[in-house]
C-alpha cells in the first residue's frame, strides 16, 4: 500500500474525509485563537480604514500565512488583492510581479517607470470604481533594502485623502529588526498596524486539534485524542501550530497501525 493509500485508510478509520493536519496553509482550517482573531481584526481594520502599511510577524509555523490566506479569501468584491510568495526579487521584478498579480497587462518593454505608471493608472481606476487594493508579501524578512525602499515608494500612490493600496508585510521576527534599522526609518514610520503572533496557549491545544478534526469531517462531539495527550502535545510543540500538525499527523497513523481507536500520551512520543 502506498503512503497516500495508508493515510486515506487512517482517515476513514477515524471517520475523516481528508487529512486534518496537512502542513499546507489551507484557510478552511484556520483556528482563530484569541490572538489570531485579534490579528485578523487589526488587518481588517487597517484595510477598511486604508491605513497603508501593516506588518504581521511571528516565529516559524505560528500561523501567519494561513491567517492572511483566510483574510484574502474573506475579502468582498470591492477589494482586489495581490499575493507575493517569493520576496527574493529585484525592485523592477517586484513591480512586474505586482502588476501581473493585479492582472495589469503591459505591452512592450517593461521599465520601472512604465510598471509604476501602469500600476498607478490601475489603482486610480480601481479607486474611481469604489474599490480598495491589497498587496500582501510573505516572508518579507528576506526582502532587500532596495526592494523595501521600492515598497515604501508604492505608498506614495494615493489621493489627497486616501491610500490607493494597502500593503501587508508578513515575516519572521527578523523583519522587526530589519525595519528598525536607521536606513529604513522612513518605511518603519509609515507602518500604522503591527501585530506579533505568539505560539498557542496551553488551553488552545485541545480546541485547535478538535477544530481541525471537525473541519476534516470528524464528529465534533468526540475526539480520538485523549485528555492526557493534549498536555504532551503542548510540551513537545511548544504551542507552535506547524509542530502540532506534524505530531498529530503521525499519531493517528501509529494508532491505525496498532488497531487503536484512541490516541493517548503513550503514542505521542513515537510521533
XYZ file of N, CA and C in Angstrom:
813
model
N 0.854 -1.186 0.000
C 0.000 0.000 0.000
C 0.894 1.242 0.000
N 0.559 2.222 -0.836
C 1.338 3.452 -0.886
C 1.144 4.253 0.393
N 2.062 5.228 0.606
C 1.941 6.100 1.781
C 0.611 6.832 1.754
N 0.235 7.354 0.571
C -1.037 8.072 0.464
C -2.205 7.138 0.730
N -2.130 5.904 0.200
C -3.197 4.937 0.437
C -3.338 4.607 1.905
N -2.199 4.488 2.596
C -2.208 4.208 4.037
C -2.845 5.365 4.794
N -2.532 6.580 4.363
C -3.099 7.771 5.004
C -4.604 7.828 4.806
N -5.069 7.506 3.581
C -6.505 7.507 3.312
C -7.213 6.512 4.208
N -6.579 5.366 4.429
C -7.194 4.352 5.294
C -7.295 4.842 6.731
N -6.269 5.539 7.222
C -6.348 6.041 8.603
C -7.383 7.148 8.707
N -7.547 7.946 7.640
C -8.578 8.977 7.664
C -9.959 8.338 7.806
N -10.227 7.327 6.998
C -11.512 6.632 7.076
C -11.674 5.932 8.423
N -10.595 5.392 8.938
C -10.595 4.676 10.222
C -11.091 5.582 11.347
N -10.712 6.852 11.292
C -11.128 7.803 12.326
C -12.321 8.663 11.888
N -12.998 8.240 10.824
C -14.210 8.933 10.397
C -13.970 10.271 9.737
N -12.815 10.441 9.099
C -12.473 11.697 8.454
C -12.587 11.566 6.939
N -12.765 12.688 6.266
C -12.837 12.652 4.803
C -11.545 13.158 4.167
N -10.685 13.774 4.980
C -9.393 14.232 4.487
C -8.435 14.401 5.657
N -7.186 14.634 5.338
C -6.165 14.795 6.375
C -6.337 16.148 7.068
N -6.610 16.158 8.378
C -6.816 17.428 9.071
C -5.530 18.144 9.452
N -4.389 17.473 9.305
C -3.141 18.043 9.810
C -2.088 18.258 8.725
N -2.571 18.510 7.511
C -1.647 18.832 6.436
C -0.908 20.127 6.761
N 0.322 20.250 6.293
C 1.126 21.437 6.587
C 0.839 22.591 5.635
N 0.044 22.361 4.595
C -0.278 23.439 3.666
C -1.225 24.425 4.341
N -1.072 25.733 4.064
C -1.867 26.762 4.756
C -3.278 26.905 4.181
N -4.119 25.895 4.371
C -5.493 25.908 3.871
C -6.339 26.804 4.772
N -6.873 27.915 4.248
C -7.624 28.843 5.103
C -8.863 28.239 5.751
N -9.374 27.139 5.187
C -10.539 26.489 5.812
C -10.212 25.979 7.210
N -8.928 25.715 7.453
C -8.525 25.111 8.719
C -8.012 26.138 9.732
N -8.131 27.401 9.403
C -7.650 28.410 10.347
C -8.388 28.303 11.679
N -7.629 28.156 12.748
C -8.193 28.185 14.094
C -7.969 29.577 14.663
N -9.056 30.258 14.960
C -8.958 31.620 15.464
C -8.836 31.612 16.984
N -7.598 31.458 17.440
C -7.330 31.640 18.857
C -7.587 33.107 19.173
N -7.653 33.486 20.443
C -7.874 34.905 20.753
C -6.879 35.836 20.068
N -5.604 35.428 20.004
C -4.623 36.320 19.377
C -4.737 36.308 17.852
N -5.085 35.162 17.262
C -5.272 35.136 15.816
C -6.489 35.975 15.424
N -7.524 35.934 16.255
C -8.694 36.763 16.000
C -8.342 38.241 16.108
N -7.526 38.572 17.105
C -7.111 39.964 17.284
C -6.278 40.441 16.096
N -5.367 39.576 15.633
C -4.554 39.927 14.459
C -5.440 40.124 13.236
N -6.407 39.238 13.060
C -7.340 39.354 11.936
C -8.112 40.668 12.020
N -8.588 40.997 13.211
C -9.343 42.240 13.392
C -8.488 43.461 13.054
N -7.214 43.428 13.462
C -6.309 44.535 13.168
C -6.142 44.724 11.665
N -5.985 43.617 10.941
C -5.789 43.704 9.496
C -7.062 44.159 8.782
N -8.194 43.633 9.221
C -9.466 44.051 8.622
C -9.668 45.555 8.827
N -9.344 46.011 10.036
C -9.444 47.441 10.330
C -8.497 48.249 9.443
N -7.254 47.795 9.339
C -6.260 48.513 8.545
C -6.646 48.601 7.081
N -7.205 47.508 6.551
C -7.632 47.512 5.144
C -8.846 48.411 4.965
N -9.835 48.238 5.841
C -11.070 49.009 5.716
C -10.853 50.508 5.867
N -9.944 50.884 6.765
C -9.673 52.300 7.001
C -8.544 52.839 6.131
N -8.022 51.973 5.247
C -6.978 52.357 4.294
C -5.776 52.991 5.007
N -5.217 52.206 5.928
C -4.122 52.694 6.749
C -2.764 52.638 6.056
N -2.688 51.963 4.914
C -1.417 51.930 4.187
C -0.579 50.712 4.518
N 0.372 50.864 5.439
C 1.298 49.777 5.767
C 0.870 49.019 7.018
N 0.920 47.682 6.915
C 0.653 46.801 8.046
C 1.717 45.718 8.091
N 2.077 45.281 9.285
C 3.102 44.251 9.445
C 2.612 43.196 10.440
N 2.720 41.931 10.044
C 2.436 40.809 10.943
C 3.702 39.972 11.041
N 4.212 39.815 12.248
C 5.405 38.997 12.457
C 5.070 37.826 13.382
N 5.973 36.868 13.403
C 5.789 35.695 14.252
C 6.819 34.646 13.886
N 7.089 33.752 14.824
C 8.052 32.690 14.579
C 7.580 31.737 13.494
N 8.477 30.876 13.034
C 8.154 29.886 12.009
C 7.023 28.992 12.505
N 5.983 28.868 11.678
C 4.904 27.944 11.995
C 3.842 28.465 12.939
N 3.830 29.766 13.227
C 2.839 30.300 14.162
C 1.506 30.642 13.499
N 1.434 30.561 12.175
C 0.145 30.743 11.510
C -0.030 32.041 10.755
N 1.068 32.707 10.395
C 0.961 33.977 9.673
C 0.342 33.782 8.294
N 0.845 32.805 7.562
C 0.400 32.625 6.178
C -1.049 32.181 6.108
N -1.443 31.221 6.929
C -2.828 30.745 6.889
C -3.793 31.834 7.331
N -3.364 32.666 8.285
C -4.189 33.785 8.730
C -4.471 34.736 7.570
N -3.414 35.079 6.848
C -3.577 36.050 5.771
C -4.230 35.440 4.533
N -4.055 34.132 4.322
C -4.795 33.466 3.243
C -6.293 33.527 3.544
N -6.640 33.301 4.817
C -8.047 33.377 5.212
C -8.577 34.792 5.071
N -7.739 35.765 5.396
C -8.128 37.168 5.237
C -8.441 37.471 3.773
N -7.546 37.064 2.872
C -7.752 37.312 1.445
C -9.000 36.597 0.935
N -9.205 35.367 1.416
C -10.363 34.588 0.973
C -11.671 35.239 1.413
N -11.610 36.006 2.496
C -12.821 36.619 3.022
C -13.088 38.027 2.536
N -12.208 38.557 1.682
C -12.413 39.918 1.178
C -13.623 39.967 0.244
N -14.339 41.067 0.298
C -15.513 41.187 -0.564
C -15.109 41.614 -1.971
N -16.106 41.719 -2.835
C -15.847 42.037 -4.238
C -15.350 43.443 -4.471
N -15.341 44.265 -3.427
C -14.869 45.630 -3.575
C -13.381 45.776 -3.265
N -12.715 44.648 -3.056
C -11.286 44.679 -2.759
C -10.546 43.731 -3.693
N -9.570 44.259 -4.423
C -8.723 43.412 -5.258
C -7.435 43.148 -4.486
N -6.806 42.010 -4.754
C -5.626 41.651 -3.965
C -4.533 41.047 -4.817
N -3.318 41.170 -4.319
C -2.138 40.562 -4.945
C -1.315 39.936 -3.838
N -0.873 38.703 -4.046
C -0.101 37.971 -3.046
C 1.243 37.595 -3.631
N 2.322 38.021 -2.973
C 3.684 37.728 -3.432
C 4.294 36.689 -2.503
N 4.670 35.528 -3.065
C 5.260 34.448 -2.270
C 6.779 34.531 -2.231
N 7.362 34.983 -3.332
C 8.817 34.959 -3.472
C 9.386 36.361 -3.308
N 9.898 36.692 -2.120
C 10.414 38.045 -1.910
C 11.831 38.256 -2.438
N 12.465 37.194 -2.947
C 13.839 37.320 -3.435
C 13.834 37.884 -4.846
N 13.347 39.107 -4.969
C 13.215 39.749 -6.265
C 13.939 41.094 -6.264
N 14.385 41.500 -7.433
C 14.903 42.855 -7.577
C 13.719 43.809 -7.620
N 13.975 45.104 -7.449
C 12.868 46.050 -7.365
C 12.001 46.065 -8.620
N 12.620 45.989 -9.800
C 11.825 46.003 -11.027
C 11.053 44.695 -11.198
N 11.644 43.585 -10.742
C 10.953 42.298 -10.801
C 9.740 42.301 -9.880
N 9.885 42.951 -8.728
C 8.762 43.051 -7.801
C 7.610 43.818 -8.444
N 7.925 44.941 -9.073
C 6.888 45.734 -9.727
C 6.200 44.930 -10.834
N 6.995 44.202 -11.606
C 6.432 43.364 -12.664
C 5.494 42.314 -12.080
N 5.905 41.666 -10.978
C 5.096 40.622 -10.354
C 3.813 41.203 -9.768
N 3.902 42.367 -9.134
C 2.709 43.016 -8.582
C 1.706 43.305 -9.697
N 2.197 43.852 -10.813
C 1.316 44.131 -11.944
C 0.645 42.854 -12.454
N 1.429 41.783 -12.550
C 0.875 40.509 -13.014
C -0.193 39.997 -12.059
N 0.067 40.117 -10.752
C -0.894 39.637 -9.757
C -2.207 40.414 -9.813
N -2.122 41.689 -10.132
C -3.333 42.507 -10.256
C -3.974 42.384 -11.639
N -3.349 41.597 -12.516
C -3.896 41.406 -13.859
C -3.645 42.564 -14.793
N -2.601 43.344 -14.509
C -2.270 44.503 -15.338
C -1.371 44.047 -16.485
N -1.809 44.298 -17.706
C -1.034 43.899 -18.884
C -0.214 45.083 -19.383
N 1.034 44.825 -19.702
C 1.927 45.866 -20.213
C 2.499 45.408 -21.546
N 2.227 46.154 -22.591
C 2.712 45.808 -23.927
C 4.080 46.449 -24.150
N 5.011 45.666 -24.685
C 6.342 46.192 -24.962
C 7.292 46.029 -23.787
N 8.420 46.667 -23.897
C 9.477 46.520 -22.891
C 9.066 47.162 -21.572
N 9.272 46.430 -20.493
C 8.921 46.943 -19.177
C 10.092 47.668 -18.527
N 9.841 48.873 -18.061
C 10.821 49.616 -17.272
C 10.180 49.948 -15.935
N 10.997 50.378 -14.987
C 10.448 50.694 -13.673
C 9.355 51.764 -13.790
N 9.612 52.803 -14.593
C 8.631 53.866 -14.740
C 7.342 53.365 -15.375
N 7.450 52.529 -16.386
C 6.255 52.014 -17.053
C 5.441 51.129 -16.122
N 6.118 50.301 -15.332
C 5.398 49.449 -14.372
C 4.689 50.303 -13.326
N 5.383 51.337 -12.824
C 4.776 52.212 -11.814
C 3.604 52.994 -12.399
N 3.767 53.505 -13.617
C 2.690 54.257 -14.257
C 1.469 53.365 -14.484
N 1.717 52.140 -14.933
C 0.608 51.210 -15.183
C -0.101 50.850 -13.877
N 0.675 50.643 -12.826
C 0.087 50.318 -11.522
C -0.719 51.497 -11.003
N -0.184 52.691 -11.127
C -0.883 53.882 -10.651
C -2.199 54.082 -11.404
N -2.158 53.882 -12.722
C -3.384 54.001 -13.522
C -4.428 52.988 -13.073
N -3.985 51.757 -12.864
C -4.896 50.705 -12.403
C -5.509 51.069 -11.052
N -4.674 51.536 -10.121
C -5.162 51.860 -8.782
C -6.113 53.050 -8.800
N -5.855 54.024 -9.649
C -6.761 55.173 -9.768
C -8.115 54.738 -10.337
N -8.084 53.863 -11.323
C -9.336 53.348 -11.886
C -10.078 52.503 -10.851
N -9.318 51.740 -10.097
C -9.893 50.911 -9.038
C -10.568 51.789 -7.987
N -9.891 52.867 -7.608
C -10.426 53.807 -6.630
C -11.692 54.487 -7.166
N -11.671 54.891 -8.436
C -12.825 55.550 -9.046
C -14.046 54.625 -9.080
N -13.775 53.309 -9.131
C -14.863 52.324 -9.132
C -15.322 51.985 -7.716
N -14.766 52.686 -6.714
C -15.167 52.456 -5.327
C -14.545 51.233 -4.706
N -13.393 50.811 -5.244
C -12.748 49.596 -4.760
C -11.454 49.899 -3.999
N -11.028 48.936 -3.220
C -9.785 49.003 -2.459
C -8.793 48.018 -3.069
N -7.509 48.151 -2.732
C -6.486 47.234 -3.245
C -5.557 46.829 -2.110
N -5.245 45.532 -2.056
C -4.384 44.992 -1.005
C -3.225 44.233 -1.638
N -2.013 44.562 -1.213
C -0.807 43.835 -1.615
C -0.244 43.143 -0.379
N -0.086 41.822 -0.452
C 0.444 41.050 0.670
C 1.752 40.384 0.239
N 2.796 40.569 1.044
C 4.103 39.995 0.727
C 4.527 39.071 1.860
N 4.654 37.784 1.560
C 5.039 36.787 2.564
C 6.559 36.681 2.641
N 7.043 36.183 3.787
C 8.485 36.018 4.025
C 9.235 37.329 3.789
N 8.658 38.424 4.252
C 9.201 39.754 3.962
C 10.537 40.020 4.638
N 10.929 39.164 5.596
C 12.248 39.358 6.226
C 13.375 39.128 5.227
N 13.060 38.526 4.080
C 14.077 38.260 3.059
C 14.178 39.360 2.010
N 13.378 40.403 2.146
C 13.430 41.491 1.175
C 14.717 42.289 1.335
N 15.284 42.709 0.214
C 16.477 43.536 0.258
C 16.087 44.971 0.616
N 17.075 45.763 1.007
C 16.818 47.163 1.335
C 16.266 47.919 0.123
N 16.810 47.631 -1.061
C 16.342 48.317 -2.269
C 14.867 48.020 -2.545
N 14.487 46.765 -2.355
C 13.097 46.381 -2.602
C 12.174 46.986 -1.542
N 12.622 47.004 -0.298
C 11.821 47.637 0.752
C 11.632 49.126 0.474
N 12.659 49.758 -0.061
C 12.533 51.173 -0.423
C 11.536 51.333 -1.568
N 11.554 50.395 -2.507
C 10.587 50.445 -3.605
C 9.167 50.278 -3.068
N 9.013 49.385 -2.095
C 7.701 49.182 -1.480
C 7.241 50.454 -0.765
N 8.175 51.132 -0.110
C 7.820 52.392 0.551
C 7.308 53.400 -0.473
N 7.938 53.421 -1.631
C 7.526 54.370 -2.664
C 6.111 54.062 -3.159
N 5.708 52.798 -3.102
C 4.357 52.454 -3.526
C 3.310 53.144 -2.662
N 3.667 53.408 -1.409
C 2.705 54.058 -0.516
C 2.465 55.506 -0.913
N 3.280 56.026 -1.833
C 3.058 57.383 -2.332
C 1.936 57.429 -3.365
N 1.472 56.243 -3.791
C 0.356 56.188 -4.726
C -0.925 56.404 -3.913
N -1.400 57.635 -3.907
C -2.533 57.984 -3.050
C -3.274 59.182 -3.622
N -4.482 59.358 -3.129
C -5.234 60.561 -3.440
C -4.933 61.570 -2.335
N -5.623 62.691 -2.353
C -5.397 63.702 -1.324
C -5.735 63.150 0.054
N -6.740 62.252 0.111
C -7.231 61.799 1.412
C -6.966 60.334 1.722
N -6.750 59.492 0.711
C -6.699 58.051 0.957
C -5.545 57.370 0.230
N -5.061 56.294 0.849
C -4.076 55.434 0.206
C -4.774 54.589 -0.855
N -4.146 54.478 -2.016
C -4.722 53.682 -3.094
C -4.435 52.197 -2.926
N -3.408 51.866 -2.132
C -3.031 50.462 -1.949
C -2.643 50.228 -0.490
N -3.150 49.118 0.051
C -2.824 48.727 1.421
C -1.799 47.595 1.337
N -0.691 47.735 2.038
C 0.427 46.803 1.912
C 0.633 46.074 3.239
N 0.574 44.742 3.178
C 0.764 43.905 4.368
C 2.048 43.109 4.206
N 2.977 43.283 5.134
C 4.229 42.520 5.149
C 4.128 41.436 6.206
N 4.385 40.194 5.804
C 4.396 39.064 6.733
C 5.826 38.575 6.875
N 6.267 38.324 8.098
C 7.637 37.858 8.237
C 7.960 37.310 9.606
N 9.103 36.700 9.685
C 9.614 36.171 10.943
C 10.127 37.332 11.808
N 10.485 37.084 13.056
C 10.924 38.177 13.939
C 12.053 39.028 13.361
N 12.840 38.459 12.465
C 13.911 39.233 11.834
C 13.369 40.463 11.094
N 12.109 40.389 10.664
C 11.527 41.522 9.948
C 11.427 42.739 10.863
N 11.093 42.532 12.129
C 11.015 43.662 13.065
C 12.378 44.323 13.212
N 13.420 43.484 13.312
C 14.778 44.032 13.452
C 15.221 44.740 12.179
N 14.822 44.194 11.042
C 15.168 44.814 9.759
C 14.531 46.194 9.633
N 13.270 46.294 9.971
C 12.556 47.558 9.841
C 13.046 48.609 10.838
N 13.686 48.142 11.909
C 14.190 49.065 12.934
C 15.521 49.697 12.558
N 16.120 49.256 11.447
C 17.398 49.823 11.026
C 17.229 51.300 10.663
N 18.218 52.122 10.990
C 18.123 53.560 10.666
C 17.861 53.828 9.185
N 18.428 52.987 8.329
C 18.275 53.207 6.887
C 16.837 52.992 6.408
N 16.020 52.316 7.221
C 14.634 52.052 6.844
C 13.651 52.816 7.727
N 14.137 53.867 8.341
C 13.303 54.621 9.278
C 12.049 55.192 8.610
N 12.206 55.697 7.386
C 11.053 56.288 6.696
C 9.948 55.259 6.475
N 10.344 54.035 6.127
C 9.356 52.967 5.954
C 8.747 52.585 7.297
N 9.581 52.409 8.292
C 9.112 51.981 9.605
C 8.096 52.964 10.188
N 8.319 54.250 9.949
C 7.419 55.262 10.497
C 6.060 55.275 9.801
N 5.974 54.656 8.634
C 4.702 54.624 7.909
C 3.826 53.431 8.305
N 4.372 52.523 9.077
C 3.606 51.335 9.477
C 2.630 51.727 10.579
N 1.349 51.573 10.301
C 0.316 52.004 11.237
C -0.320 50.851 12.002
N -0.218 49.635 11.473
C -0.791 48.458 12.133
C 0.300 47.410 12.257
N 0.538 46.952 13.479
C 1.543 45.910 13.736
C 0.948 44.837 14.634
N 1.324 43.591 14.357
C 0.896 42.507 15.252
C 1.961 41.415 15.245
N 2.276 40.908 16.427
C 3.269 39.844 16.566
C 2.580 38.592 17.095
N 2.504 37.559 16.269
C 1.845 36.314 16.653
C 2.751 35.473 17.541
N 2.201 34.991 18.638
C 2.912 34.103 19.547
C 2.378 32.682 19.400
N 3.086 31.671 19.932
C 2.559 30.303 19.916
C 1.235 30.213 20.677
N 0.478 29.158 20.416
C -0.796 28.959 21.092
C -0.590 28.722 22.587
N -1.558 29.154 23.380
C -1.540 28.886 24.809
C -1.926 27.433 25.059
N -1.601 26.931 26.227
C -1.891 25.533 26.564
C -3.372 25.202 26.386
N -4.234 26.135 26.816
C -5.674 25.857 26.750
C -6.211 25.856 25.325
N -5.417 26.326 24.362
C -5.858 26.328 22.967
C -5.567 25.013 22.251
N -4.706 24.185 22.807
C -4.259 22.982 22.088
C -5.426 22.061 21.765
N -6.232 21.754 22.777
C -7.371 20.853 22.537
C -8.329 21.452 21.511
N -8.652 22.729 21.676
C -9.593 23.364 20.753
C -9.032 23.399 19.334
N -7.718 23.621 19.220
C -7.067 23.640 17.907
C -7.193 22.277 17.216
N -6.858 21.228 17.932
C -6.894 19.877 17.359
C -8.326 19.471 17.011
N -9.258 19.723 17.925
C -10.652 19.354 17.677
C -11.235 20.160 16.515
N -10.827 21.414 16.393
C -11.283 22.254 15.281
C -10.866 21.646 13.947
N -9.613 21.233 13.843
C -9.122 20.682 12.589
C -9.746 19.316 12.305
N -9.937 18.514 13.339
C -10.577 17.210 13.157
C -12.015 17.388 12.658
N -12.730 18.351 13.226
C -14.107 18.603 12.811
C -14.175 19.093 11.375
N -13.252 20.008 11.005
C -13.218 20.511 9.638
C -12.955 19.399 8.628
N -12.249 18.363 9.065
C -11.923 17.235 8.179
C -13.029 16.191 8.168
N -14.144 16.501 8.811
C -15.282 15.591 8.779
C -15.497 14.791 10.033
N -14.677 15.020 11.063
C -14.815 14.269 12.302
C -16.024 14.698 13.123
N -16.382 13.876 14.081
C -17.501 14.154 14.980
C -17.081 15.242 15.964
N -17.788 16.361 15.947
C -17.405 17.479 16.826
C -17.659 17.186 18.297
N -18.424 16.134 18.565
C -18.732 15.794 19.956
C -17.807 14.732 20.536
N -16.847 14.289 19.745
C -15.904 13.284 20.247
C -14.540 13.536 19.648
N -13.508 13.006 20.286
C -12.148 13.198 19.801
C -11.362 11.906 19.950
N -10.525 11.630 18.932
C -9.677 10.444 19.011
C -8.569 10.630 20.031
N -8.222 11.882 20.316
C -7.142 12.179 21.258
C -7.677 12.193 22.683
N -6.930 11.625 23.593
C -7.327 11.624 24.996
C -6.864 12.911 25.677
N -7.450 13.179 26.845
C -7.101 14.393 27.585
C -5.610 14.435 27.906
N -5.036 13.273 28.249
C -3.624 13.235 28.609
C -2.690 13.522 27.450
N -3.173 13.295 26.229
C -2.308 13.513 25.064
C -2.107 14.995 24.780
N -3.106 15.819 25.099
C -3.018 17.243 24.771
C -1.869 17.927 25.501
N -1.693 17.589 26.759
C -0.623 18.231 27.536
C 0.744 17.890 26.954
N 0.918 16.642 26.552
C 2.205 16.241 25.985
C 2.428 16.891 24.619
N 1.362 16.995 23.825
C 1.478 17.666 22.530
C 1.896 19.114 22.723
N 1.338 19.752 23.735
C 1.718 21.144 24.014
C 3.198 21.236 24.384
N 3.648 20.335 25.241
C 5.048 20.370 25.678
C 5.995 20.128 24.516
N 5.651 19.189 23.647
C 6.534 18.856 22.523
C 6.501 19.924 21.428
N 5.355 20.527 21.219
C 5.198 21.511 20.137
C 5.487 22.931 20.578
N 5.460 23.150 21.900
C 5.591 24.497 22.472
C 4.530 25.452 21.920
N 3.395 24.872 21.540
C 2.270 25.682 21.084
C 2.368 26.181 19.662
N 3.343 25.703 18.905
C 3.516 26.159 17.518
C 2.647 25.293 16.599
N 1.666 25.891 15.921
C 0.728 25.112 15.121
C 1.373 24.152 14.124
N 2.431 24.562 13.469
C 3.049 23.663 12.487
C 3.595 22.411 13.158
N 4.168 22.566 14.351
C 4.666 21.403 15.084
C 3.512 20.530 15.574
N 2.435 21.171 15.997
C 1.253 20.409 16.417
C 0.761 19.547 15.257
N 0.698 20.144 14.064
C 0.252 19.402 12.886
C 1.155 18.213 12.599
N 2.457 18.420 12.710
C 3.400 17.336 12.426
C 3.205 16.175 13.407
N 3.021 16.506 14.685
C 2.812 15.471 15.703
C 1.490 14.757 15.469
N 0.437 15.544 15.251
C -0.902 14.976 15.117
C -1.118 14.273 13.785
N -0.268 14.516 12.817
C -0.349 13.801 11.551
C 0.204 12.386 11.697
N 1.228 12.256 12.506
C 1.857 10.949 12.699
C 1.096 10.081 13.697
N 0.559 10.688 14.745
C -0.073 9.911 15.814
C -1.227 9.033 15.326
N -2.173 9.529 14.497
C -3.245 8.647 14.017
C -2.727 7.495 13.161
N -1.649 7.740 12.413
C -1.064 6.653 11.631
C -0.578 5.522 12.535
N 0.061 5.925 13.631
C 0.561 4.925 14.581
C -0.602 4.178 15.226
N -1.629 4.933 15.616
C -2.801 4.307 16.234
C -3.479 3.342 15.261
N -3.595 3.757 14.015
C -4.213 2.902 12.999
C -3.397 1.621 12.807
N -2.076 1.780 12.748
C -1.210 0.614 12.577
C -1.309 -0.373 13.731
N -1.680 0.132 14.915
C -1.811 -0.731 16.099
C -3.261 -1.091 16.399
N -4.163 -0.707 15.481
C -5.588 -1.003 15.631
C -6.162 -0.396 16.910
N -5.779 0.854 17.187
C -6.273 1.560 18.371
C -7.212 2.684 17.931
N -8.317 2.844 18.655
C -9.297 3.858 18.313
C -9.041 5.190 19.014
N -8.226 5.179 20.029
C -7.902 6.409 20.742
C -6.395 6.639 20.716
N -6.036 7.903 20.814
C -4.631 8.302 20.771
C -4.282 8.869 22.139
N -3.584 8.087 22.943
C -3.222 8.564 24.273
C -1.770 9.035 24.272
N -1.313 9.504 25.423
C 0.019 10.110 25.509
C 1.129 9.108 25.201
N 0.858 7.811 25.332
C 1.894 6.820 25.056
C 2.246 6.771 23.569
N 1.297 7.199 22.706
C 1.586 7.210 21.273
C 2.275 8.486 20.814
N 2.154 9.544 21.586
C 2.655 10.841 21.156
C 4.179 10.887 21.011
N 4.978 10.356 21.983
C 6.431 10.424 21.780
C 6.896 9.731 20.513
N 6.172 8.691 20.088
C 6.539 7.977 18.867
C 6.288 8.819 17.631
N 5.452 9.848 17.766
C 5.105 10.662 16.597
C 6.233 11.628 16.262
